[in-house]
Coordinates of C-alpha atoms in Angstrom, one line a residue:
Chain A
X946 CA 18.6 19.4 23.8
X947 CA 15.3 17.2 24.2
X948 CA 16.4 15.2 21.4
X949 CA 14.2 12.0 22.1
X950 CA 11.2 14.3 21.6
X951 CA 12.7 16.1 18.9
X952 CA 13.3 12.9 16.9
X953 CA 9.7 12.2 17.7
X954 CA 8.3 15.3 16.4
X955 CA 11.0 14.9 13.4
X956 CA 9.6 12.0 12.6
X957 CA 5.4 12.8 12.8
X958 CA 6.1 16.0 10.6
X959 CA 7.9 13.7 7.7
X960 CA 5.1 11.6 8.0
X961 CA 2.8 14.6 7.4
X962 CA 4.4 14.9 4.7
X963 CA 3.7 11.6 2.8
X964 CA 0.1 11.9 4.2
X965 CA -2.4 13.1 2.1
X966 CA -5.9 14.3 3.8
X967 CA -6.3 11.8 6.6
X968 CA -10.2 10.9 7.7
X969 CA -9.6 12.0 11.3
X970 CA -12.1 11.1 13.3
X971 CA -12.5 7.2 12.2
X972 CA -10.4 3.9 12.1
X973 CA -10.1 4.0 8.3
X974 CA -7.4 6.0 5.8
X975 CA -6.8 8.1 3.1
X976 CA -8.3 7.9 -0.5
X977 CA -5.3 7.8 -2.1
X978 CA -4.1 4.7 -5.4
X979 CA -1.7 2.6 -3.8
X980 CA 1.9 3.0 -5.2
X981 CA 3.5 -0.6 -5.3
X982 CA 5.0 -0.4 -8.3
X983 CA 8.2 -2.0 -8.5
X984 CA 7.5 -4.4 -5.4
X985 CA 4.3 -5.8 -7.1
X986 CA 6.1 -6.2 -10.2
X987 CA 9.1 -8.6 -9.7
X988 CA 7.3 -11.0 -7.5
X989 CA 7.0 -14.8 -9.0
X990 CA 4.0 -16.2 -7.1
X991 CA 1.4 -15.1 -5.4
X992 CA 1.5 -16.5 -2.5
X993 CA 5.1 -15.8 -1.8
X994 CA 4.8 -11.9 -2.9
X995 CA 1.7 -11.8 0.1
X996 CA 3.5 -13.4 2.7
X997 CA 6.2 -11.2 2.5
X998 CA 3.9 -8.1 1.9
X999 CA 2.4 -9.5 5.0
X1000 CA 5.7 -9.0 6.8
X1001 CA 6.7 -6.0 5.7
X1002 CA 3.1 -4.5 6.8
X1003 CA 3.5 -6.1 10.5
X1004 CA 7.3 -4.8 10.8
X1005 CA 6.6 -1.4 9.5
X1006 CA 8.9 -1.8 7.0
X1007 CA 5.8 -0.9 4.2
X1008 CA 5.4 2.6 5.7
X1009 CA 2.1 4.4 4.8
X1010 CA 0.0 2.2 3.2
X1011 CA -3.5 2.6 1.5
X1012 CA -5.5 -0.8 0.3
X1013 CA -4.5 -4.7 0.2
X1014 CA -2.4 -4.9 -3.2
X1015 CA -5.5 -6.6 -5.2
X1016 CA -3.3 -9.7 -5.7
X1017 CA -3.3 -10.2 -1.8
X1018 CA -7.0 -10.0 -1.3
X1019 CA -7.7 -13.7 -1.4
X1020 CA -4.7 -14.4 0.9
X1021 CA -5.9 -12.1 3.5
X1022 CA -9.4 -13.6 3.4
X1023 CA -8.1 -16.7 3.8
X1024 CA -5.3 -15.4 6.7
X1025 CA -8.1 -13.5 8.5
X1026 CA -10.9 -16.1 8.6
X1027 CA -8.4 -18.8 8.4
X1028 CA -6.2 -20.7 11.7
X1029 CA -3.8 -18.4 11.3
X1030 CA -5.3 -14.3 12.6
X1031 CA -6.5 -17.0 15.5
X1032 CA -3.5 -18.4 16.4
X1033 CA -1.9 -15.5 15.6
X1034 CA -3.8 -13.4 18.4
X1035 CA -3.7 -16.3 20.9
X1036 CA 0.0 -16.4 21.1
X1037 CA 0.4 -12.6 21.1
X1038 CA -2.7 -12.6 24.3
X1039 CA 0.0 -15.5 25.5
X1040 CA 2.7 -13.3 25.8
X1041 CA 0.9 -10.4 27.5
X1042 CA 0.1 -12.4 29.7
X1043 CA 2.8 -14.0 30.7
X1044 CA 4.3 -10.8 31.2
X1045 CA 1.7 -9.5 33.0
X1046 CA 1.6 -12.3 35.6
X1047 CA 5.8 -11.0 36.3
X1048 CA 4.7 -7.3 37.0
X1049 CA 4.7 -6.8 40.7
X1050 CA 0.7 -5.2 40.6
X1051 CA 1.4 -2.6 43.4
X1052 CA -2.0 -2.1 45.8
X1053 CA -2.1 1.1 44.7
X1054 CA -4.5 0.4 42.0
X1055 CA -1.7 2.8 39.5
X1056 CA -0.8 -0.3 36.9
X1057 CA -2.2 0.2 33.5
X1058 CA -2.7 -1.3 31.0
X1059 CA -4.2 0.3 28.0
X1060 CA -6.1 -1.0 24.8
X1061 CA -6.7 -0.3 21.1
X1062 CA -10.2 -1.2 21.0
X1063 CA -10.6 -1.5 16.7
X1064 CA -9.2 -5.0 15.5
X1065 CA -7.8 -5.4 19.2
X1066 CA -10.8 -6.0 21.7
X1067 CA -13.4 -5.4 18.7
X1068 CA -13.2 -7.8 15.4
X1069 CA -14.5 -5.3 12.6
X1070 CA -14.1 -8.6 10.2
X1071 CA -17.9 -8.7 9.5
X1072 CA -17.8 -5.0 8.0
X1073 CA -14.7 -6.0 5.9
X1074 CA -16.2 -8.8 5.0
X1075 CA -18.4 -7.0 2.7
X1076 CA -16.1 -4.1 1.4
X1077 CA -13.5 -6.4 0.1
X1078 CA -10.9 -7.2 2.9
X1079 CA -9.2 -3.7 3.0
X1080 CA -8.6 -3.8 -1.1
X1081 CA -11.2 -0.7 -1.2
X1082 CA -10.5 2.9 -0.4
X1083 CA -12.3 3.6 2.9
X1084 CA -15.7 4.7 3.1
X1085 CA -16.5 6.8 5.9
X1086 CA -20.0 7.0 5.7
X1087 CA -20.8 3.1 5.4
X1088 CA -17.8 2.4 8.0
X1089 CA -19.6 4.9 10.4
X1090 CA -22.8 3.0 9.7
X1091 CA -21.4 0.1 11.4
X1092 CA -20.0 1.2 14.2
X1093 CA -23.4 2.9 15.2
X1094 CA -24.9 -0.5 14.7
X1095 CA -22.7 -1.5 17.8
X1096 CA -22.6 -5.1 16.5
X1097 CA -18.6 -5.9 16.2
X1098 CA -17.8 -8.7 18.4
X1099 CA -14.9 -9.2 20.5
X1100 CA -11.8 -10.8 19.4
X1101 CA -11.4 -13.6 21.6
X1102 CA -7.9 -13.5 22.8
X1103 CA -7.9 -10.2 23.7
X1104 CA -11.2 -10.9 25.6
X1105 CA -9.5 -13.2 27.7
X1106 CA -6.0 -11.4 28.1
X1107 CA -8.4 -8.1 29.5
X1108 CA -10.6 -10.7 31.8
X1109 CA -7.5 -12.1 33.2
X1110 CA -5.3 -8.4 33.3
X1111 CA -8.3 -7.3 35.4
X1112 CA -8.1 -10.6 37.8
X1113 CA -4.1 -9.4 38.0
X1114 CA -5.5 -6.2 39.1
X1115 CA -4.1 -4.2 36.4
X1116 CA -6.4 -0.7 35.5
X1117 CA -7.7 -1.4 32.2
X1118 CA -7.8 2.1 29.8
X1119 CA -9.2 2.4 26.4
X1120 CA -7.9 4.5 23.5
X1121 CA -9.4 4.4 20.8
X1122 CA -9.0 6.4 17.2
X1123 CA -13.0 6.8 17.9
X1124 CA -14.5 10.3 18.1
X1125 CA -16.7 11.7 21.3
X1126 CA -19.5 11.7 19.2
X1127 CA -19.5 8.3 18.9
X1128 CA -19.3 7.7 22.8
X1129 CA -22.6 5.7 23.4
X1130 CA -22.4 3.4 20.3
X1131 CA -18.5 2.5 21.2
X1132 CA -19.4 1.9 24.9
X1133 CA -22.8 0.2 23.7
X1134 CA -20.7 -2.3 21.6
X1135 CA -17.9 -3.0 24.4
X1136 CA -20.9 -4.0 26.8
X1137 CA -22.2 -6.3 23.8
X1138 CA -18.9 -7.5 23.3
X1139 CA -17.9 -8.4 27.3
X1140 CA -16.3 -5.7 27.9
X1141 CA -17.2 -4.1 31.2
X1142 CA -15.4 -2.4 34.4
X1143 CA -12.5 -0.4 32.2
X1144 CA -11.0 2.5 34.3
X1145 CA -11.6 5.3 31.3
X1146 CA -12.4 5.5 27.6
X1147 CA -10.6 7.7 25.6
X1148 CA -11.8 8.9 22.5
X1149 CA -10.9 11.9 20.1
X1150 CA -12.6 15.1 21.3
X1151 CA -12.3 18.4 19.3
X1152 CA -8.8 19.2 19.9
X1153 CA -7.3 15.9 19.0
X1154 CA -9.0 15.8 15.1
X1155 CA -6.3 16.9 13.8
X1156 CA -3.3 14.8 15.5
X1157 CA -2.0 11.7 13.9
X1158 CA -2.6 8.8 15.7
X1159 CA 0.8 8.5 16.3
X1160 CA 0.7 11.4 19.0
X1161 CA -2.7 11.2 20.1
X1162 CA -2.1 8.4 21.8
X1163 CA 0.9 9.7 22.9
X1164 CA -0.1 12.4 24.7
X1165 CA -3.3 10.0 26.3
X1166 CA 0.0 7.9 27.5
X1167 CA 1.4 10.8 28.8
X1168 CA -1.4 12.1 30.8
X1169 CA -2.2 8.8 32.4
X1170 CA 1.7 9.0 33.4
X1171 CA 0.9 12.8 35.0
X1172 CA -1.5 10.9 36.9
X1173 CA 0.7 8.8 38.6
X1174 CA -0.3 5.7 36.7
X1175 CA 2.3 2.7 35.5
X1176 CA 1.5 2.2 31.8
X1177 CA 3.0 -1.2 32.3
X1178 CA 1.6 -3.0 28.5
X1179 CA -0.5 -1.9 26.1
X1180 CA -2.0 -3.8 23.2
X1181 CA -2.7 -2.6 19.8
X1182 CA -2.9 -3.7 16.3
X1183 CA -1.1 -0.3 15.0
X1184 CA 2.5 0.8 15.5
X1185 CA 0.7 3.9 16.0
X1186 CA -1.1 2.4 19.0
X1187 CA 2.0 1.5 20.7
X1188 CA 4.8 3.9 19.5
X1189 CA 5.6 7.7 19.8
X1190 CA 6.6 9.1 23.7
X1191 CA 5.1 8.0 27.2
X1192 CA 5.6 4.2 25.9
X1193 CA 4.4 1.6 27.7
X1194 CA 6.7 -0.9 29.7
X1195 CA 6.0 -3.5 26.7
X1196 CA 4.0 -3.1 24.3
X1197 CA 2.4 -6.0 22.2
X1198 CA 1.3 -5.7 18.6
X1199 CA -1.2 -7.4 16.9
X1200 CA -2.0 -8.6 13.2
X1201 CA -3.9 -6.1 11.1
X1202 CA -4.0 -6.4 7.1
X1203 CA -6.9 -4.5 6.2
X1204 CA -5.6 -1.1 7.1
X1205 CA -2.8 1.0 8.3
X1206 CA -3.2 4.1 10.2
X1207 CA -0.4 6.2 11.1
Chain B
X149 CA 11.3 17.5 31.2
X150 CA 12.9 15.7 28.8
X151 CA 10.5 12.8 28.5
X152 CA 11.3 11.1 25.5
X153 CA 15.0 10.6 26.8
X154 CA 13.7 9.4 30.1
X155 CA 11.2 7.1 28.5
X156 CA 14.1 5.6 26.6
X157 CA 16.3 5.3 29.7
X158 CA 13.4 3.6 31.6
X159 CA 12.5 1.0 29.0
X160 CA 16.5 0.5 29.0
X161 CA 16.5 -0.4 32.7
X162 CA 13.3 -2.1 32.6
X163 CA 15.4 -4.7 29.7
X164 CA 18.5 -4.5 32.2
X165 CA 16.3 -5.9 34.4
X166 CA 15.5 -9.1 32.7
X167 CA 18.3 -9.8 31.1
X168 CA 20.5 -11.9 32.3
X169 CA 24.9 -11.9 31.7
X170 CA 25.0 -11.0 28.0
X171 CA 27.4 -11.7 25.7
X172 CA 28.6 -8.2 25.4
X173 CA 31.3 -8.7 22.6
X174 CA 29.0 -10.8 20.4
X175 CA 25.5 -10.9 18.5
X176 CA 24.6 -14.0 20.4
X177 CA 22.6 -14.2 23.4
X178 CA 22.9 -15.7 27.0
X179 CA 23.3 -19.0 28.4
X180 CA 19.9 -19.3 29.6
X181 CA 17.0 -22.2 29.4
X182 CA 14.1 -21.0 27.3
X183 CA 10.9 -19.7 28.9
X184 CA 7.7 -20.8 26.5
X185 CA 6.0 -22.5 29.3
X186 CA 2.2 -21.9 28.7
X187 CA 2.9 -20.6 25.7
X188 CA 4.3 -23.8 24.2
X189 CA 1.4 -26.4 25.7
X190 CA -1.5 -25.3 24.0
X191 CA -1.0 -25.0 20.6
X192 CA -2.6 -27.5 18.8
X193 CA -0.2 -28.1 15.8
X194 CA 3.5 -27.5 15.2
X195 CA 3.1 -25.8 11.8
X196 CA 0.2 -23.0 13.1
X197 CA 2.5 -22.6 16.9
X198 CA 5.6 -21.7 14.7
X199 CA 4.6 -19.6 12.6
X200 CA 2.6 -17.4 15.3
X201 CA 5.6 -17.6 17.4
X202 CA 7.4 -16.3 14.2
X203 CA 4.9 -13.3 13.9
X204 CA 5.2 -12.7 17.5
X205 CA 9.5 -12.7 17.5
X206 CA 9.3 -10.5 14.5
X207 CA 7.2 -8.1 16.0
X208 CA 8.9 -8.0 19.2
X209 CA 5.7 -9.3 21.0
X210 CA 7.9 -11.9 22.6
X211 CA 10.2 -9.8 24.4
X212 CA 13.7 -11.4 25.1
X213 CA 13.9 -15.0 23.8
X214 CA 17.2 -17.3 24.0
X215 CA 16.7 -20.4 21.9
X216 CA 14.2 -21.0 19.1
X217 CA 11.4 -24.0 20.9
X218 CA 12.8 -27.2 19.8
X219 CA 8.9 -27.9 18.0
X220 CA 9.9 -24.7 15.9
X221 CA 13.2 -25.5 14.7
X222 CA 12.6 -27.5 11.2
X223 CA 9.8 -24.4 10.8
X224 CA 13.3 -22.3 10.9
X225 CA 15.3 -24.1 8.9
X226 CA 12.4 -24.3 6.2
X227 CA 11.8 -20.7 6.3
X228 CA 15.7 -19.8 5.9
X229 CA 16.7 -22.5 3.2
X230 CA 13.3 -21.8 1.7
X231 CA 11.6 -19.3 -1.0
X232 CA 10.3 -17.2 2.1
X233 CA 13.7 -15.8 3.8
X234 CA 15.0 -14.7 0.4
X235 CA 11.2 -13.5 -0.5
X236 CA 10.9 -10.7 2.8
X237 CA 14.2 -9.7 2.4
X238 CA 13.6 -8.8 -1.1
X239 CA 10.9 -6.9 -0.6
X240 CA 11.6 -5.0 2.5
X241 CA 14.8 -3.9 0.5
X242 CA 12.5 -3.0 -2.3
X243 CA 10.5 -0.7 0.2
X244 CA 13.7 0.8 1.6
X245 CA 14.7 1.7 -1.9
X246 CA 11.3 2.9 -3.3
X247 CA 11.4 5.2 -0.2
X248 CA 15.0 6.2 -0.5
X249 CA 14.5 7.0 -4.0
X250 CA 12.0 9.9 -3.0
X251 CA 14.5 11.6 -0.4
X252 CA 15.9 14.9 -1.9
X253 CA 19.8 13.8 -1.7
X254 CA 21.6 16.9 -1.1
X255 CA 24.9 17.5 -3.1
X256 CA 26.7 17.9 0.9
X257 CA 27.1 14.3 1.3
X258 CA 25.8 14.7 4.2
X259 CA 22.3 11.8 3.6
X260 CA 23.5 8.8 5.8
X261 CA 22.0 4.9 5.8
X262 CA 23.0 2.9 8.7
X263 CA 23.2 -0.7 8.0
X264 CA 23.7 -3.2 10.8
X265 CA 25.8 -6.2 9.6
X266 CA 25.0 -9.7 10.8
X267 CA 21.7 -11.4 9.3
X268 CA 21.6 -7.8 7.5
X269 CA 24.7 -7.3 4.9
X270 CA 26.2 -10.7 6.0
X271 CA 24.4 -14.0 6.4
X272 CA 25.7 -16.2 9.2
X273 CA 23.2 -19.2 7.9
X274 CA 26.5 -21.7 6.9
X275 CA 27.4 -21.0 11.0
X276 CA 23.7 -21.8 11.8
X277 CA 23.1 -24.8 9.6
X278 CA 25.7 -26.3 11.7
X279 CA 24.5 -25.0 15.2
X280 CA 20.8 -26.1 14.9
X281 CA 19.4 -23.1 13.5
X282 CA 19.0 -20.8 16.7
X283 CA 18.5 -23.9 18.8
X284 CA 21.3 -23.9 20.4
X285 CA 23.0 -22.1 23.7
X286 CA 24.9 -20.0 22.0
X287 CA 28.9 -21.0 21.9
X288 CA 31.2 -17.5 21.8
X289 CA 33.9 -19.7 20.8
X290 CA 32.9 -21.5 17.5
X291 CA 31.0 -18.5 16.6
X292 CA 34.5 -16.5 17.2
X293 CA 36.0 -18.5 15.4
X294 CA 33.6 -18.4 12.2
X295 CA 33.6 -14.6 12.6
X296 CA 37.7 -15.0 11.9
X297 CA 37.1 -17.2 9.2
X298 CA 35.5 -14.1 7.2
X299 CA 33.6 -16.0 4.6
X300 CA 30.1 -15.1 5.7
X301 CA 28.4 -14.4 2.1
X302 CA 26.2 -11.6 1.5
X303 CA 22.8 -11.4 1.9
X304 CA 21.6 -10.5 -1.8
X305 CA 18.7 -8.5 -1.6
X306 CA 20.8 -6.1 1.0
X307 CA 23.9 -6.4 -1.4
X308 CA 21.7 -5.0 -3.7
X309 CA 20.0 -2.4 -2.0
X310 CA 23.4 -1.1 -0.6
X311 CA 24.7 -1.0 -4.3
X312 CA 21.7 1.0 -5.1
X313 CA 21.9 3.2 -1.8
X314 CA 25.6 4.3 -2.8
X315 CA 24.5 4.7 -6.5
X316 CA 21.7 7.2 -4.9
X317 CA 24.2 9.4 -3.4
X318 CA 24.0 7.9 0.2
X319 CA 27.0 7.8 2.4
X320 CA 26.9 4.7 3.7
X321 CA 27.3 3.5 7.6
X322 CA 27.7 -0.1 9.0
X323 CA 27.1 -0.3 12.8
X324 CA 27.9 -3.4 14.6
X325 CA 27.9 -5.4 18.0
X326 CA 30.8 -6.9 17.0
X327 CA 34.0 -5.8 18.4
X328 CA 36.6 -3.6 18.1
X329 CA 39.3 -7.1 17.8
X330 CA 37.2 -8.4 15.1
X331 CA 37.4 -5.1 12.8
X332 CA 40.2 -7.2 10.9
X333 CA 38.1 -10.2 10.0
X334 CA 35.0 -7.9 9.2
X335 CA 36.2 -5.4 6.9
X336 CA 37.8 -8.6 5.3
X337 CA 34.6 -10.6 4.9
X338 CA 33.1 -7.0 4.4
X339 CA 35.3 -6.8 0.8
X340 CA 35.1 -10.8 0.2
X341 CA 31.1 -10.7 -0.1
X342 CA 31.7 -7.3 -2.1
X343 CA 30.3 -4.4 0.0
X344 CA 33.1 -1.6 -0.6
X345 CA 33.5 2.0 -0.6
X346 CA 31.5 2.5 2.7
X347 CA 32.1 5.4 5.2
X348 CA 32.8 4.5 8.7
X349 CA 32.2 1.1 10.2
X350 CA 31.5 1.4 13.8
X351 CA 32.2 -1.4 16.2
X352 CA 32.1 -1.8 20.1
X353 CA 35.0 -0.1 21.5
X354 CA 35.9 -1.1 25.2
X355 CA 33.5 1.9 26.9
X356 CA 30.6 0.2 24.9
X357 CA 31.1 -3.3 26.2
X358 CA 28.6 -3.5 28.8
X359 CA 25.9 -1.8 26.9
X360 CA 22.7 -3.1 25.2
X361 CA 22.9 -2.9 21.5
X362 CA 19.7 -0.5 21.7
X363 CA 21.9 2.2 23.7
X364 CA 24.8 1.8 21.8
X365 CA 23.3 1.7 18.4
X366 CA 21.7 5.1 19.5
X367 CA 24.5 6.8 20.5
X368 CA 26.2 6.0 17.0
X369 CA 23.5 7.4 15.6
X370 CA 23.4 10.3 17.8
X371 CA 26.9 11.3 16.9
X372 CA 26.3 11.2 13.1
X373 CA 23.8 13.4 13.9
X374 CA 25.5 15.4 15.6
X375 CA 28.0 15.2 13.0
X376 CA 25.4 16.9 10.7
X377 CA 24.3 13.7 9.0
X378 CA 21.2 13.2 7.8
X379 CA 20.3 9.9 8.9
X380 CA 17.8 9.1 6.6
X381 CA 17.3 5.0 6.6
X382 CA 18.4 2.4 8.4
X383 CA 18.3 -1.2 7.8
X384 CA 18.9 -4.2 10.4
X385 CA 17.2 -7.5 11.8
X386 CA 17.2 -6.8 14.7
X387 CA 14.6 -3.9 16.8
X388 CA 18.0 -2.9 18.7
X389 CA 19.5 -2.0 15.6
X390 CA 16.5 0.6 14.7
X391 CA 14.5 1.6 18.3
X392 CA 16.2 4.0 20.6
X393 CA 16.7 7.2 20.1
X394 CA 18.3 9.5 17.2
X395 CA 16.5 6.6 14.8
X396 CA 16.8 6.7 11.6
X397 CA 13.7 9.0 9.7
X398 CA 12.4 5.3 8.1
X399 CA 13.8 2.7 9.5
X400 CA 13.2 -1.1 8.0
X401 CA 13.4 -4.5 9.8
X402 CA 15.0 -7.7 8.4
X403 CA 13.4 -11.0 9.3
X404 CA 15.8 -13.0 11.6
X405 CA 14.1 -16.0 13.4
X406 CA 18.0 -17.5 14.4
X407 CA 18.4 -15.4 17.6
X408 CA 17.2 -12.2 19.6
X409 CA 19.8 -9.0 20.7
X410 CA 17.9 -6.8 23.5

């Protein structure tokens, strides 16, 4: 039995289930209360209750998760604008490449490596700047307002891990959450941003509006795979990004507290 | 084709490949010099490296790692003697509870949660604070010979959890990397820190010797499943004890900045 796929599928349909109307087409989730209950309760301090939300965001151990717990919000201002999402990034970018630099990049031009592009080669910190750090429920129409504008700039360390992937000679590919219909501003803002000479952009046409992100990307993996291509890293800020079937070789997370998308 | 599997056996051999002689029987790793390289020059201070290295251990960004950086290791002992260890293990078991409290328990006993046991049920930290908290090579026989002392104390947030779990209706699992010679001096410390009434404990038998923990954990898994468990959580701090395949339907990771299992 094709159990690995099984437990995949097993595993997106129980997550259906504790997902209530996702947005679909954008970067952003559901407007749903957030249920901490118990866990915000006991906590003594502040500080300490954040970090460890914090940790239990980045591991996956939270699950689905809606808005920064309103006691947070100051300590993810001050993590995102702070040393820390920074350093945080540039030691992450580190690793990548340093593992990059071991993969024996075939003339071939068939190693990958693929890209998130929101909160991972683009910084959407200036739009959550203004709607409260991720503490409020997601607005669609304001959120699509900025990414028309085209104006997010690039998260540095990412910027230099793609730069120095292409010097490797890795294929760079882009999947994004993004819809079709916003093609032109996405590729408008990448050019803005630095971002130039990427093999492919991927982005959510008709049939894929429906899918959590989860598989999505999963099945974008998979065709690049059919095509002969070595997914050989991929960087996101999502588990989403990185998880599900046609995995990458490794696959490097990055820091994201404003949202979760599954 | 059964992709999934195949993905899992790949990433498998792509780990075989960089890991060196492992200490099969043991939850230590090999006798190898640490790798931080450019990673380790150009972080301005101590404080900010440590805890990105931290983020990027925890979220397996790092890959296989040997020895915690010598700049790093008084940021380790901190962070386990400190508010902060005891802080993210409480509320990642408050998660795994809030979540297990919504699963429909079924009167079959058949609803399964998979603990791993060291630096999950058990602490090793008195072993630790004398062996320079992850900083050193790792030593099979001192360790051996703590394991057989059997007075490795619980950890108490999963103490309580697992006290919880069983008062939930959860059959309970403990799946280990220790080995089948040390199932005397576990199930001892096992009762002396309290956790009773448990299943099955699993350990490495001689045909899983040679395997990474990922590969064997699975195939535990896999034959509860096939069993007709429900394998419905799984706790353990380490990404070995939760990746793989027939994983757990939530699965929740334990900080543990003392040593890395592949």
């Amino acid at each position: 039995m094709d159990s690995g796929r099984f437990t995949i599928a097993f595993l997106l349909f129980l997550l259906s289930l504790t997902t209530p109307t996702l947005s679909e087409r954008l970067i952003r989730l559901p407007q749903r209360p957030p249920v901490y209950s118990d866990i915000l309760r006991y906590r003594k301090t502040d500080e300490s209750f954040c970090e460890s939300w914090k940790y239990s965001i980045e591991a996956n151990d939270a699950g689905v998760w809606y808005v920064v717990p309103e006691k947070c919000v100051k300590f993810v201002q001050n993590y995102m604008n702070g040393d820390r999402y920074r350093s945080d990034s540039e030691v992450i970018a580190e690793y990548a490449l340093e593992y990059a630099k071991t993969v024996n990049v075939s003339g071939d031009g068939k190693d990958a490596w693929v890209f998130d592009i929101d909160e991972t080669l683009l910084s959407n910190l200036p739009y959550y700047v203004n709607h409260g750090y991720g503490s409020e429920v997601f607005d669609e129409k304001s959120f699509d307002e900025w990414v028309d504008s085209a104006e997010a700039p690039a998260l540095p360390a990412s910027f230099r891990l793609y730069t120095e992937l292409q010097q490797l000679g890795f294929k760079i590919f882009l999947l994004t959450g993004r819809s079709e219909f916003q093609r032109e501003c996405t590729d408008k803002n990448l050019q803005f941003a630095g971002y130039t000479n990427y093999e492919k952009l991927f982005l959510r046409g008709d049939s894929d509006l429906g899918k959590l992100a989860t598989l999505y990307k999963s099945e974008k993996r998979q065709e690049l795979k059919d095509e002969g291509y070595r997914v050989r890293g991929s960087s996101g800020d999502q588990w989403s990004d990185l998880f599900g079937f046609a995995t990458a070789d490794r696959s490097f997370k990055l820091p994201n507290p404003l949202y979760y998308i599954p």
